[in-house]
Backbone as numpy.savetxt, mean C-alpha at the origin, in Angstrom:
# Nx Ny Nz CAx CAy CAz Cx Cy Cz
14.26 -9.49 0.37 12.86 -9.81 0.59 12.03 -9.10 -0.48
11.12 -9.85 -1.07 10.29 -9.31 -2.14 9.02 -8.65 -1.60
8.59 -7.60 -2.28 7.40 -6.85 -1.88 6.17 -7.75 -1.83
6.09 -8.69 -2.76 4.94 -9.59 -2.80 4.74 -10.37 -1.52
5.81 -10.56 -0.76 5.70 -11.34 0.48 5.27 -10.51 1.68
5.29 -9.18 1.57 4.88 -8.35 2.71 3.70 -7.43 2.41
3.28 -7.37 1.15 2.17 -6.46 0.82 0.84 -7.01 1.32
-0.12 -6.12 1.46 -1.46 -6.51 1.88 -2.24 -7.05 0.69
-2.79 -8.23 0.87 -3.60 -8.87 -0.17 -4.84 -9.45 0.49
-5.99 -9.39 -0.04 -6.33 -8.61 -1.23 -6.39 -7.13 -0.89
-6.38 -6.32 -1.90 -6.43 -4.87 -1.72 -7.81 -4.38 -2.16
-8.32 -3.38 -1.46 -9.62 -2.82 -1.83 -9.48 -2.01 -3.11
-10.41 -2.21 -4.03 -10.34 -1.51 -5.31 -11.74 -1.20 -5.82
-11.80 -0.29 -6.78 -13.06 0.07 -7.44 -12.71 0.64 -8.80
-13.72 0.85 -9.63 -13.49 1.48 -10.93 -13.61 3.00 -10.78
-13.25 3.71 -11.83 -13.31 5.18 -11.81 -14.73 5.69 -11.68
-15.72 4.86 -11.97 -17.13 5.26 -11.89 -17.71 5.14 -10.48
-16.98 4.56 -9.57 -17.42 4.41 -8.18 -17.59 5.80 -7.56
-18.67 6.00 -6.81 -18.90 7.32 -6.20 -18.06 7.48 -4.93
-17.86 8.73 -4.54 -17.14 9.02 -3.30 -17.90 8.43 -2.11
-19.22 8.40 -2.20 -20.04 7.80 -1.15 -19.72 6.31 -1.03
-19.63 5.62 -2.17 -19.28 4.20 -2.16 -17.86 3.98 -1.64
-16.95 4.86 -2.04 -15.56 4.76 -1.56 -15.51 4.86 -0.04
-16.22 5.83 0.51 -16.24 6.00 1.97 -16.81 4.74 2.64
-17.82 4.15 2.03 -18.39 2.92 2.58 -17.40 1.77 2.56
-16.66 1.64 1.47 -15.63 0.59 1.39 -14.60 0.79 2.49
-14.13 2.03 2.62 -13.10 2.32 3.63 -13.63 2.04 5.04
-14.85 2.42 5.28 -15.44 2.23 6.62 -15.61 0.75 6.95
-16.15 0.00 6.02 -16.45 -1.41 6.28 -15.22 -2.31 6.30
-14.17 -1.89 5.61 -12.96 -2.73 5.56 -11.83 -2.15 6.41
-12.08 -1.02 7.05 -11.10 -0.38 7.94 -9.78 -0.09 7.23
-9.88 0.50 6.03 -8.68 0.91 5.29 -8.77 2.40 5.01
-7.64 3.00 4.69 -7.59 4.43 4.41 -7.37 4.75 2.95
-7.41 3.72 2.09 -7.20 3.95 0.67 -7.87 2.87 -0.16
-8.24 3.25 -1.37 -8.82 2.31 -2.33 -8.12 2.55 -3.66
-7.66 1.48 -4.29 -7.00 1.58 -5.59 -8.07 1.62 -6.67
-7.95 2.58 -7.57 -8.87 2.69 -8.69 -8.30 1.87 -9.84
-9.13 0.98 -10.38 -8.66 0.06 -11.41 -9.47 0.21 -12.70
-8.86 -0.31 -13.75 -9.51 -0.38 -15.06 -9.30 -1.80 -15.55
-10.35 -2.44 -16.02 -10.22 -3.81 -16.51 -9.73 -3.78 -17.95
-8.55 -4.39 -18.18 -7.96 -4.48 -19.52 -7.29 -5.82 -19.70
-7.48 -6.43 -20.83 -6.81 -7.69 -21.17 -6.95 -8.73 -20.07
-8.12 -8.78 -19.46 -8.37 -9.78 -18.43 -7.77 -9.48 -17.07
-7.21 -8.29 -16.90 -6.59 -7.94 -15.62 -7.15 -6.65 -15.05
-6.96 -6.47 -13.75 -7.37 -5.26 -13.05 -6.15 -4.35 -12.95
-6.06 -3.38 -13.84 -4.89 -2.50 -13.94 -5.10 -1.27 -13.06
-4.18 -1.00 -12.11 -4.34 0.19 -11.26 -4.09 1.47 -12.06
-5.02 2.43 -11.93 -4.89 3.70 -12.65 -4.90 4.90 -11.72
-5.21 4.69 -10.45 -5.27 5.79 -9.50 -5.45 5.28 -8.09
-5.45 6.21 -7.16 -5.60 5.87 -5.74 -6.41 6.97 -5.08
-7.36 6.58 -4.24 -8.13 7.55 -3.46 -7.91 7.23 -1.99
-7.54 8.24 -1.22 -7.32 8.07 0.22 -8.47 8.72 0.99
-8.55 8.40 2.27 -9.56 9.03 3.11 -9.35 10.53 3.15
-8.11 10.96 3.08 -7.80 12.39 3.06 -8.35 13.04 1.78
-8.23 12.34 0.65 -8.79 12.85 -0.60 -10.30 13.08 -0.47
-10.98 12.15 0.19 -12.43 12.30 0.37 -12.75 13.55 1.18
-11.98 13.78 2.22 -12.24 14.94 3.08 -11.94 16.24 2.33
-10.76 16.33 1.72 -10.33 17.58 1.10 -11.02 17.85 -0.24
-11.16 16.82 -1.06 -11.70 17.01 -2.40 -13.22 16.94 -2.49
-13.86 16.38 -1.49 -15.32 16.24 -1.54 -15.99 16.97 -0.38
-15.72 16.53 0.83 -16.42 17.06 2.00 -16.13 18.55 2.23
-14.86 18.94 2.20 -14.50 20.33 2.48 -15.05 21.29 1.43
-15.31 20.78 0.24 -15.87 21.62 -0.83 -17.40 21.65 -0.79
-17.97 20.81 0.07 -19.42 20.76 0.16 -20.09 20.00 -0.98
-19.31 19.20 -1.71 -19.87 18.42 -2.81 -20.67 17.24 -2.29
-21.62 16.80 -3.07 -22.42 15.63 -2.71 -21.61 14.39 -3.06
-21.22 13.58 -2.07 -20.38 12.40 -2.31 -21.01 11.41 -3.29
-22.31 11.42 -3.41 -22.98 10.50 -4.35 -22.77 10.93 -5.80
-22.41 12.20 -6.00 -22.25 12.72 -7.36 -20.80 12.91 -7.78
-19.86 12.57 -6.91 -18.43 12.70 -7.24 -17.88 11.30 -7.50
-17.22 11.13 -8.62 -16.69 9.82 -9.02 -15.22 9.68 -8.61
-14.83 8.44 -8.38 -13.44 8.15 -8.01 -12.47 8.71 -9.04
-12.85 8.62 -10.31 -11.99 9.13 -11.38 -11.74 10.63 -11.30
-12.63 11.36 -10.63 -12.47 12.81 -10.50 -11.51 13.18 -9.37
-11.39 12.34 -8.36 -10.59 12.72 -7.19 -9.36 11.84 -6.98
-9.19 10.81 -7.81 -8.05 9.91 -7.62 -6.75 10.61 -7.94
-5.69 10.15 -7.29 -4.36 10.66 -7.63 -4.00 10.12 -9.00
-3.36 10.95 -9.78 -2.97 10.56 -11.14 -1.46 10.33 -11.17
-0.97 9.80 -12.26 0.46 9.51 -12.34 0.85 8.49 -11.30
0.02 7.48 -11.15 0.20 6.47 -10.11 1.55 5.76 -10.24
2.25 5.69 -9.13 3.51 4.95 -9.06 3.20 3.59 -8.47
3.65 2.53 -9.13 3.43 1.17 -8.64 4.77 0.46 -8.52
4.77 -0.63 -7.77 5.94 -1.49 -7.69 5.50 -2.91 -8.04
6.47 -3.69 -8.47 6.20 -5.08 -8.82 6.27 -5.96 -7.58
5.48 -7.02 -7.58 5.55 -7.95 -6.45 6.90 -8.66 -6.38
7.69 -8.57 -7.46 9.02 -9.17 -7.49 10.12 -8.18 -7.10
9.76 -6.91 -6.85 10.76 -5.91 -6.45 11.21 -6.14 -5.01
12.44 -5.74 -4.75 12.97 -5.79 -3.38 12.39 -4.62 -2.58
12.42 -4.73 -1.28 11.91 -3.69 -0.39 12.56 -2.34 -0.67
13.85 -2.34 -0.94 14.57 -1.10 -1.21 14.00 -0.33 -2.39
13.52 -1.04 -3.40 12.91 -0.39 -4.56 11.65 0.37 -4.14
10.83 -0.26 -3.32 9.61 0.39 -2.84 9.94 1.61 -1.99
10.93 1.48 -1.11 11.33 2.62 -0.28 11.83 3.78 -1.14
12.63 3.47 -2.16 13.12 4.51 -3.07 11.96 5.21 -3.78
11.01 4.42 -4.27 9.85 4.99 -4.98 9.01 5.85 -4.05
8.81 5.40 -2.82 8.04 6.18 -1.85 8.73 7.51 -1.57
10.03 7.45 -1.37 10.80 8.66 -1.07 10.77 9.62 -2.27
11.02 9.10 -3.45 11.06 9.92 -4.67 9.70 10.56 -4.95
8.63 9.82 -4.70 7.29 10.29 -5.02 6.59 11.00 -3.88
7.16 10.92 -2.67 6.54 11.57 -1.51 5.24 10.91 -1.08
5.17 9.57 -1.21 3.97 8.84 -0.82 4.32 7.80 0.23
3.29 7.30 0.93 3.48 6.30 1.99 2.88 4.95 1.62
2.27 4.87 0.45 1.66 3.61 0.02 1.79 3.47 -1.49
1.99 2.23 -1.93 2.13 1.96 -3.35 1.33 0.71 -3.73
0.55 0.80 -4.80 -0.06 -0.42 -5.31 1.03 -1.37 -5.82
0.78 -2.65 -5.67 1.72 -3.68 -6.11 1.07 -4.41 -7.28
1.85 -4.61 -8.35 1.34 -5.29 -9.54 2.12 -6.58 -9.79
1.46 -7.51 -10.49 2.14 -8.74 -10.87 2.87 -8.53 -12.19
3.46 -9.58 -12.74 4.25 -9.40 -13.96 3.40 -9.04 -15.17
2.08 -9.18 -15.09 1.19 -8.76 -16.16 0.64 -7.36 -15.98
1.04 -6.69 -14.89 0.57 -5.33 -14.62 -0.74 -5.26 -13.86
-1.29 -6.41 -13.47 -2.55 -6.43 -12.72 -2.30 -6.20 -11.23
-3.29 -5.61 -10.59 -3.21 -5.32 -9.16 -3.03 -6.60 -8.36
-1.99 -6.63 -7.53 -1.68 -7.81 -6.73 -1.73 -7.52 -5.23
-1.72 -6.24 -4.85 -1.72 -5.89 -3.43 -1.39 -4.42 -3.26
-1.12 -4.05 -2.03 -0.67 -2.69 -1.72 0.35 -2.80 -0.61
1.39 -1.98 -0.69 2.41 -1.97 0.35 2.49 -0.56 0.92
2.56 -0.48 2.24 2.65 0.82 2.91 4.00 0.94 3.60
4.34 2.16 3.92 5.57 2.38 4.67 5.51 1.62 5.99
4.35 1.59 6.62 4.19 0.84 7.87 4.47 -0.65 7.68
4.04 -1.23 6.54 4.33 -2.64 6.26 5.83 -2.88 6.23
6.54 -1.98 5.55 7.99 -2.13 5.41 8.68 -1.95 6.75
8.29 -0.94 7.51 8.90 -0.70 8.83 8.65 -1.90 9.74
7.44 -2.43 9.73 7.11 -3.60 10.55 8.01 -4.79 10.18
8.19 -5.01 8.88 9.03 -6.12 8.44 10.49 -5.90 8.85
10.99 -4.69 8.66 12.38 -4.39 9.05 12.56 -4.52 10.55
11.56 -4.12 11.33 11.64 -4.27 12.79 11.73 -5.74 13.18
10.98 -6.59 12.49 11.06 -8.03 12.76 12.45 -8.57 12.44
13.01 -8.11 11.32 14.37 -8.54 10.95 15.38 -8.09 12.00
15.27 -6.83 12.43 16.19 -6.31 13.44 16.03 -7.05 14.77
14.81 -7.39 15.12 14.58 -8.16 16.34 15.31 -9.49 16.26
15.26 -10.12 15.10 15.99 -11.37 14.91 17.49 -11.20 15.05
18.02 -10.11 14.52 19.45 -9.83 14.62 19.84 -9.62 16.09
19.02 -8.89 16.82 19.29 -8.64 18.24 19.29 -9.96 19.02
18.33 -10.82 18.73 18.26 -12.12 19.42 19.49 -12.97 19.13
19.94 -12.97 17.90 21.15 -13.72 17.55 22.35 -13.14 18.29
22.44 -11.82 18.35 23.54 -11.17 19.08 23.54 -11.54 20.55
22.36 -11.57 21.15 22.26 -11.94 22.57 22.67 -13.39 22.79
22.25 -14.27 21.89 22.63 -15.68 22.00 24.14 -15.85 21.87
24.74 -15.13 20.94 26.19 -15.20 20.77 26.90 -14.69 22.02
26.39 -13.62 22.59 26.99 -13.07 23.81 26.87 -14.07 24.96
25.73 -14.73 25.09 25.55 -15.73 26.14 26.50 -16.91 25.93
26.71 -17.31 24.70 27.63 -18.41 24.40 29.06 -18.03 24.79
29.46 -16.81 24.45 30.82 -16.36 24.80 31.01 -16.34 26.32
29.99 -15.86 27.03 30.08 -15.81 28.49 30.11 -17.22 29.08
29.40 -18.13 28.50 29.38 -19.50 28.98 30.75 -20.16 28.81
31.40 -19.90 27.68 32.72 -20.49 27.45 33.78 -19.87 28.35
33.59 -18.63 28.76 34.56 -17.96 29.64 34.44 -18.47 31.08
33.28 -18.98 31.43 33.04 -19.42 32.82 33.66 -20.76 33.11
């Protein structure tokens, strides 16, 4: 299963010039806990960082900074790890484990932002697959019992 088929689309994004106040507003109005920071290059929205609700609390609020004066580029995570929409789920899980993160921006073959995938998205998908396996097993068991009767 490809990441592109389970990732959240569209994904909330902003440029590095977006204020922490604006970020909080985006998160509040769209009910998300993260915003991908992008840079427009070659006609695409290239992910360059990520700001989470936790970043807003720790990097802005706890320091007593004015959210209107703090830019996304100042508090975003750097060294952003991304996955391709054509990658298998296992690749995303490996990247999450290796990087110690629970969410990854998803890019298309041109490197532009295509979505975001979270550990919860992957677990939900795997649970659906396992549910299907269990149902098939139960059907097979019922068939065997029917033939024995």
